[in-house]
């Protein structure tokens, strides 16, 4: 299986598919196709490693074993059984089966799992000459995903979700996934030359993700992946790609990255997280209320994830917070402001209509990413916050 070409699938937050596709193309992958919540592309074993190490706003990377249509359990069995499982799953492998079904005639997840497992076992039994699989080896977690009766059969190469970078050992009560934070930075087209402030930074995720981009730190560098144990990829390939990623880190960078929060415990956690991420040398966190927002930089970005006020008892407090934000940020017309919230009447409370907004999902919460554009800086001008 040396240099086998795989059809790969990157799953994403709904609303970030185009951003993920751009990232995938930038890594050199070809035949990139976008669907709701996922992006298809092609790559070798090296590509599986690179995708897991480097993709910032993708949730997981799968190998797509095959796809077909099934409106009956017999068709599901036949379709799964016909796939070339021997190319992917060794005799001793562990291969749990997970199922998802949306708008399909087959909707019993337990039955989909059982029938798919039986179909795989039947094919591998005849090929390996065994009637029982001990499943004591490396894990190949399978997903049988049905959408409108179309079945996509995938193997998870990532293991834990790619948002688990390894730096956030502690978080606050409402953390944002690292993958979403990285996606917001890319939607905003933030670049390291642009000063960035998160005035409600919580555990520091947005600022830390920006710092990792600035230093060109591969987001998956300090974690493990399910496919590291797969013999058909090999530990040497993982080692070689990690060495390349380490050598690609920029040690000397000129950036202005600041995180503020009214909660001192959150700031303490943010500082710990930055140290674990290896970016504590280029970020600054301090205790400060958003109402006290100040900067001497003429141009820059505010990017934040304020409280949403999901409970009725919180609505008035959140409306006041948004009104305060609008009044404070209005004093900085040359700064662009990017704010993600699930609060439906945000623009009314904030006191200004956004230039643009984008629907995204923060976990299962539907949110909008409001974008208020500031004046463009001169091409060669730049100043730093203090």
C-alpha positions as a printed Julia matrix, in Angstrom:
386×3 Matrix{Float64}:
   0.0     0.0    0.0
   2.92    2.32  -0.49
   1.85    5.62  -2.07
  -1.8     4.55  -2.24
  -4.05    7.45  -3.2
  -6.95    7.94  -0.82
 -10.19    9.83  -1.12
 -10.2    11.93   2.04
 -12.97   13.78   3.85
 -12.5    16.75   6.17
 -15.51   17.51   8.36
 -16.13   21.12   9.35
 -18.36   23.43  11.33
 -21.35   24.38   9.17
 -20.43   27.67   7.56
 -16.67   27.08   7.39
 -16.6    24.68   4.43
 -15.16   27.26   2.0
 -12.47   28.27   4.5
 -11.54   24.61   5.02
 -11.38   24.06   1.25
  -9.02   27.04   0.91
  -6.78   25.59   3.65
  -6.77   22.17   1.97
  -5.83   23.63  -1.42
  -3.09   25.73   0.19
  -1.51   22.51   1.51
  -1.27   21.26  -2.07
  -4.16   18.8   -2.16
  -6.11   18.27  -5.38
  -9.64   17.41  -6.52
 -11.18   19.44  -3.7
 -15.0    19.36  -3.57
 -17.23   21.08  -1.01
 -20.45   19.73   0.52
 -22.45   20.8    3.57
 -20.27   20.2    6.61
 -17.46   18.45   4.76
 -14.81   18.78   2.08
 -13.58   15.94  -0.14
 -10.02   15.8   -1.46
  -7.33   13.31  -2.44
  -4.02   12.4   -0.82
  -1.49    9.68  -0.08
  -0.36    8.41   3.34
   1.82   11.53   3.56
  -1.28   13.59   2.82
  -3.16   11.99   5.73
  -0.33   13.01   8.06
  -0.04   16.56   6.67
  -3.8    17.15   6.81
  -3.99   16.11  10.47
  -0.94   18.13  11.47
  -1.7    21.34   9.57
  -5.44   21.91   9.03
  -6.58   24.58  11.5
 -10.35   24.81  11.09
 -11.21   21.18  10.27
 -12.9    18.95  12.86
 -11.62   15.55  11.68
  -9.99   13.89   8.67
 -11.48   10.64   7.36
 -10.58    8.15   4.66
 -13.61    7.66   2.41
 -13.8     3.91   1.69
 -16.76    4.28  -0.65
 -20.28    5.57  -1.21
 -23.52    4.18  -2.61
 -27.3     4.49  -2.32
 -29.32    2.29   0.06
 -33.03    2.34   0.84
 -33.11   -1.14   2.4
 -30.94   -3.02   4.87
 -30.2    -5.61   2.16
 -28.81   -2.84  -0.07
 -26.81   -1.48   2.86
 -25.3    -4.91   3.57
 -24.41   -5.49  -0.08
 -22.96   -2.0   -0.5
 -20.74   -2.24   2.59
 -19.71   -5.82   1.79
 -18.62   -4.83  -1.72
 -16.07   -2.28  -0.49
 -12.35   -3.27  -0.5
 -11.91   -3.52   3.28
  -8.77   -5.62   2.92
  -6.95   -2.53   1.64
  -7.61   -0.72   4.9
  -8.21   -3.06   7.84
  -5.57   -5.6    8.97
  -6.62   -8.96  10.43
  -6.01   -8.03  14.09
  -7.48   -4.51  13.87
 -10.2    -3.11  16.12
 -12.97   -1.6   14.0
 -15.92   -0.14  15.92
 -18.81    1.1   13.78
 -20.67    4.37  14.35
 -23.75    5.42  12.36
 -25.46    8.67  11.41
 -28.7     9.06   9.47
 -30.38   12.22   8.19
 -33.47   12.29   5.97
 -33.05    8.62   5.01
 -35.35    5.57   4.94
 -32.86    3.68   7.09
 -32.86    5.51  10.4
 -32.26    2.91  13.14
 -28.64    3.64  14.07
 -28.18    0.39  16.01
 -29.4    -1.66  13.02
 -27.21    0.28  10.59
 -24.2    -0.4   12.82
 -24.93   -4.12  13.26
 -25.61   -4.79   9.58
 -22.57   -2.81   8.42
 -20.31   -4.62  10.9
 -21.67   -7.99   9.75
 -21.02   -7.07   6.11
 -17.4    -6.09   6.84
 -16.75   -9.24   8.9
 -18.17  -11.47   6.18
 -15.86  -10.01   3.53
 -12.74  -10.06   5.71
 -13.51  -13.57   7.03
 -13.36  -15.07   3.55
 -10.22  -13.11   2.64
  -8.29  -13.74   5.87
  -9.56  -17.3    6.33
 -10.84  -16.74   9.87
 -14.34  -16.87  11.34
 -13.67  -14.68  14.4
 -11.85  -11.37  14.75
 -10.25  -10.78  18.15
  -9.94   -7.0   17.48
  -6.87   -6.58  19.68
  -4.87   -4.37  17.32
  -4.88   -0.72  16.29
  -8.21    1.09  15.98
  -9.96    1.93  12.7
 -13.1     3.76  13.83
 -15.73    3.54  11.08
 -18.6     5.9   10.36
 -21.56    4.88   8.2
 -23.21    8.2    7.3
 -26.58    8.3    5.54
 -27.93   11.5    4.02
 -30.97   11.42   1.71
 -30.43    7.64   1.33
 -26.85    8.15   0.12
 -24.34    6.2    2.19
 -20.79    7.41   2.81
 -18.45    4.94   4.52
 -15.46    6.48   6.28
 -12.54    5.63   8.58
 -11.45    8.24  11.14
  -7.74    9.05  10.84
  -7.73   11.7   13.58
  -9.04   10.03  16.73
  -9.87   12.9   19.06
 -11.31   15.96  17.3
  -8.69   18.23  15.74
  -9.78   21.09  18.01
  -7.84   19.29  20.75
  -4.49   20.95  20.12
  -3.04   19.92  23.46
  -2.67   23.38  24.97
  -6.03   23.94  26.62
  -5.85   21.84  29.75
  -8.25   24.17  31.5
 -11.04   26.32  30.11
 -13.74   28.66  31.31
 -17.48   27.97  31.39
 -18.15   28.75  27.71
 -15.05   27.81  25.71
 -14.86   28.19  21.96
 -13.4    25.32  19.98
  -9.91   26.03  18.68
 -11.01   25.04  15.16
 -13.8    27.64  15.19
 -11.47   30.32  16.55
  -9.0    29.62  13.74
 -11.86   29.71  11.24
 -13.05   33.12  12.48
  -9.54   34.53  12.03
  -9.53   33.26   8.46
 -13.02   34.55   7.69
 -11.85   37.96   8.98
  -8.73   37.64   6.8
  -6.54   38.46   9.75
  -2.81   38.62   9.04
   0.05   38.83  11.58
   0.81   42.39  10.51
  -2.61   43.49  11.87
  -2.87   44.27  15.62
  -5.5    42.05  17.22
  -7.36   42.47  20.51
  -9.92   40.11  22.04
 -11.52   42.22  24.83
 -13.47   39.24  26.24
 -10.88   36.55  25.72
 -11.92   33.97  28.33
  -9.3    31.21  28.24
  -7.51   32.96  25.36
  -8.37   30.69  22.45
  -8.74   33.34  19.72
  -5.52   35.14  20.65
  -3.58   31.87  21.0
  -4.8    30.59  17.63
  -3.7    33.89  16.05
  -0.28   33.52  17.7
   0.08   29.97  16.37
  -0.7    31.26  12.87
   1.86   34.06  13.31
   4.57   31.62  14.42
   3.5    29.02  11.82
   3.03   26.36  14.49
   1.23   23.32  13.09
  -1.96   22.98  15.18
  -1.55   19.2   15.52
   2.11   19.26  16.48
   1.64   18.47  20.18
  -0.95   15.69  20.07
  -1.44   12.14  18.85
  -3.7    10.73  16.13
  -5.5     7.41  15.59
  -3.71    6.75  12.31
  -0.28    6.98  13.96
  -0.79    3.35  14.96
  -1.68    2.21  11.44
   1.16    0.11   9.98
   0.29    1.15   6.42
   1.28    4.72   7.24
   4.15    4.02   9.6
   5.65    5.91  12.54
   8.65    7.03  10.49
   6.43    9.09   8.2
   4.79   10.76  11.18
   8.21   11.47  12.67
   9.5    12.95   9.42
   6.48   15.24   8.98
   6.67   16.39  12.6
  10.34   17.28  12.1
   9.38   19.35   9.03
   6.7    21.1   11.08
   9.15   21.91  13.89
  11.63   23.37  11.42
   8.87   25.52   9.89
   8.15   27.39  13.15
   9.0    31.09  13.01
  10.8    32.03  16.22
  11.13   35.76  15.55
   7.8    37.4   14.72
   6.6    40.98  15.02
   2.96   40.87  16.1
   0.58   42.69  18.46
  -1.76   40.22  20.16
  -3.74   41.17  23.26
  -6.42   39.44  25.31
  -8.46   41.15  28.03
 -11.13   39.79  30.34
 -12.92   41.05  33.43
 -12.37   37.68  35.15
  -8.91   37.26  36.69
  -9.24   33.44  36.79
  -9.84   33.35  33.03
  -6.76   35.49  32.44
  -4.65   33.14  34.59
  -5.89   30.18  32.52
  -5.23   32.05  29.25
  -1.62   32.65  30.31
  -1.16   28.96  31.14
  -2.66   27.94  27.79
  -0.4    30.33  25.89
   2.64   28.85  27.6
   1.55   25.3   26.73
   0.99   26.38  23.11
   4.47   27.88  22.93
   3.27   31.41  22.19
   3.51   33.12  25.58
   6.41   35.2   24.24
   4.24   37.03  21.69
   0.87   37.45  23.48
  -0.25   39.58  26.37
  -3.21   38.94  28.67
  -4.53   41.29  31.34
  -7.62   41.89  33.48
  -9.76   44.64  31.96
 -13.48   45.18  31.35
 -14.63   45.74  27.78
 -16.03   49.11  28.91
 -12.42   50.16  29.57
 -11.24   49.22  26.08
  -8.4    51.45  24.92
  -5.65   51.29  22.32
  -3.16   53.75  20.88
  -2.88   51.8   17.64
  -4.62   53.59  14.8
  -5.62   50.42  12.95
  -6.37   46.86  13.98
  -8.97   44.17  14.59
 -11.24   43.51  17.55
 -12.37   39.87  17.43
 -14.43   38.42  20.26
 -16.97   35.86  21.44
 -19.1    37.7   24.07
 -21.81   36.04  26.24
 -24.93   35.12  24.25
 -27.59   35.53  26.94
 -29.24   32.18  26.26
 -31.29   32.33  29.46
 -34.13   34.84  29.74
 -32.73   36.06  33.06
 -29.52   37.08  31.28
 -31.13   38.96  28.39
 -31.11   42.44  29.94
 -27.51   42.14  31.13
 -26.4    40.96  27.69
 -28.29   43.75  25.93
 -26.54   46.29  28.15
 -23.16   44.64  27.46
 -23.76   44.84  23.69
 -24.85   48.47  23.99
 -21.68   49.25  25.95
 -19.6    47.49  23.29
 -21.21   49.59  20.56
 -20.53   52.84  22.41
 -16.93   51.93  23.25
 -15.97   50.57  19.83
 -17.57   53.54  18.07
 -14.68   55.63  19.39
 -12.31   53.59  17.18
 -13.69   53.98  13.62
 -10.44   52.88  11.98
 -10.56   49.5   13.76
 -12.53   46.57  12.29
 -14.73   44.67  14.72
 -15.64   40.98  14.38
 -18.16   39.63  16.89
 -19.76   36.17  17.07
 -23.01   35.76  18.99
 -26.25   33.78  19.0
 -28.25   36.79  20.16
 -30.81   37.47  17.43
 -31.16   41.22  18.08
 -27.46   41.92  18.39
 -27.28   44.74  15.82
 -30.17   46.58  17.52
 -28.53   46.3   20.94
 -25.09   47.17  19.55
 -26.5    50.23  17.78
 -25.1    49.6   14.32
 -25.76   47.37  11.33
 -22.87   45.12  10.33
 -21.25   45.39   6.91
 -21.61   41.63   6.67
 -22.6    38.63   8.78
 -22.05   34.92   8.37
 -24.11   32.11   9.9
 -21.95   29.62  11.8
 -22.47   26.94  14.41
 -20.64   27.14  17.74
 -21.2    23.54  18.81
 -24.92   23.1   18.24
 -25.7    26.77  18.78
 -26.59   28.77  15.68
 -24.59   31.98  15.73
 -23.81   34.92  13.47
 -20.37   36.34  12.87
 -20.94   40.1   12.57
 -18.29   42.02  10.64
 -17.92   45.79  11.01
 -15.2    47.11   8.71
 -12.95   49.96   9.78
 -11.08   52.33   7.54
  -8.26   50.76   5.56
  -4.75   51.61   6.81
  -2.13   53.01   4.47
  -0.25   50.25   2.63
   2.97   50.68   4.58
   1.53   52.04   7.82
   1.39   50.16  11.05
   1.24   50.97  14.73
   1.02   48.85  17.87
  -1.31   48.87  20.86
   0.26   49.57  24.24
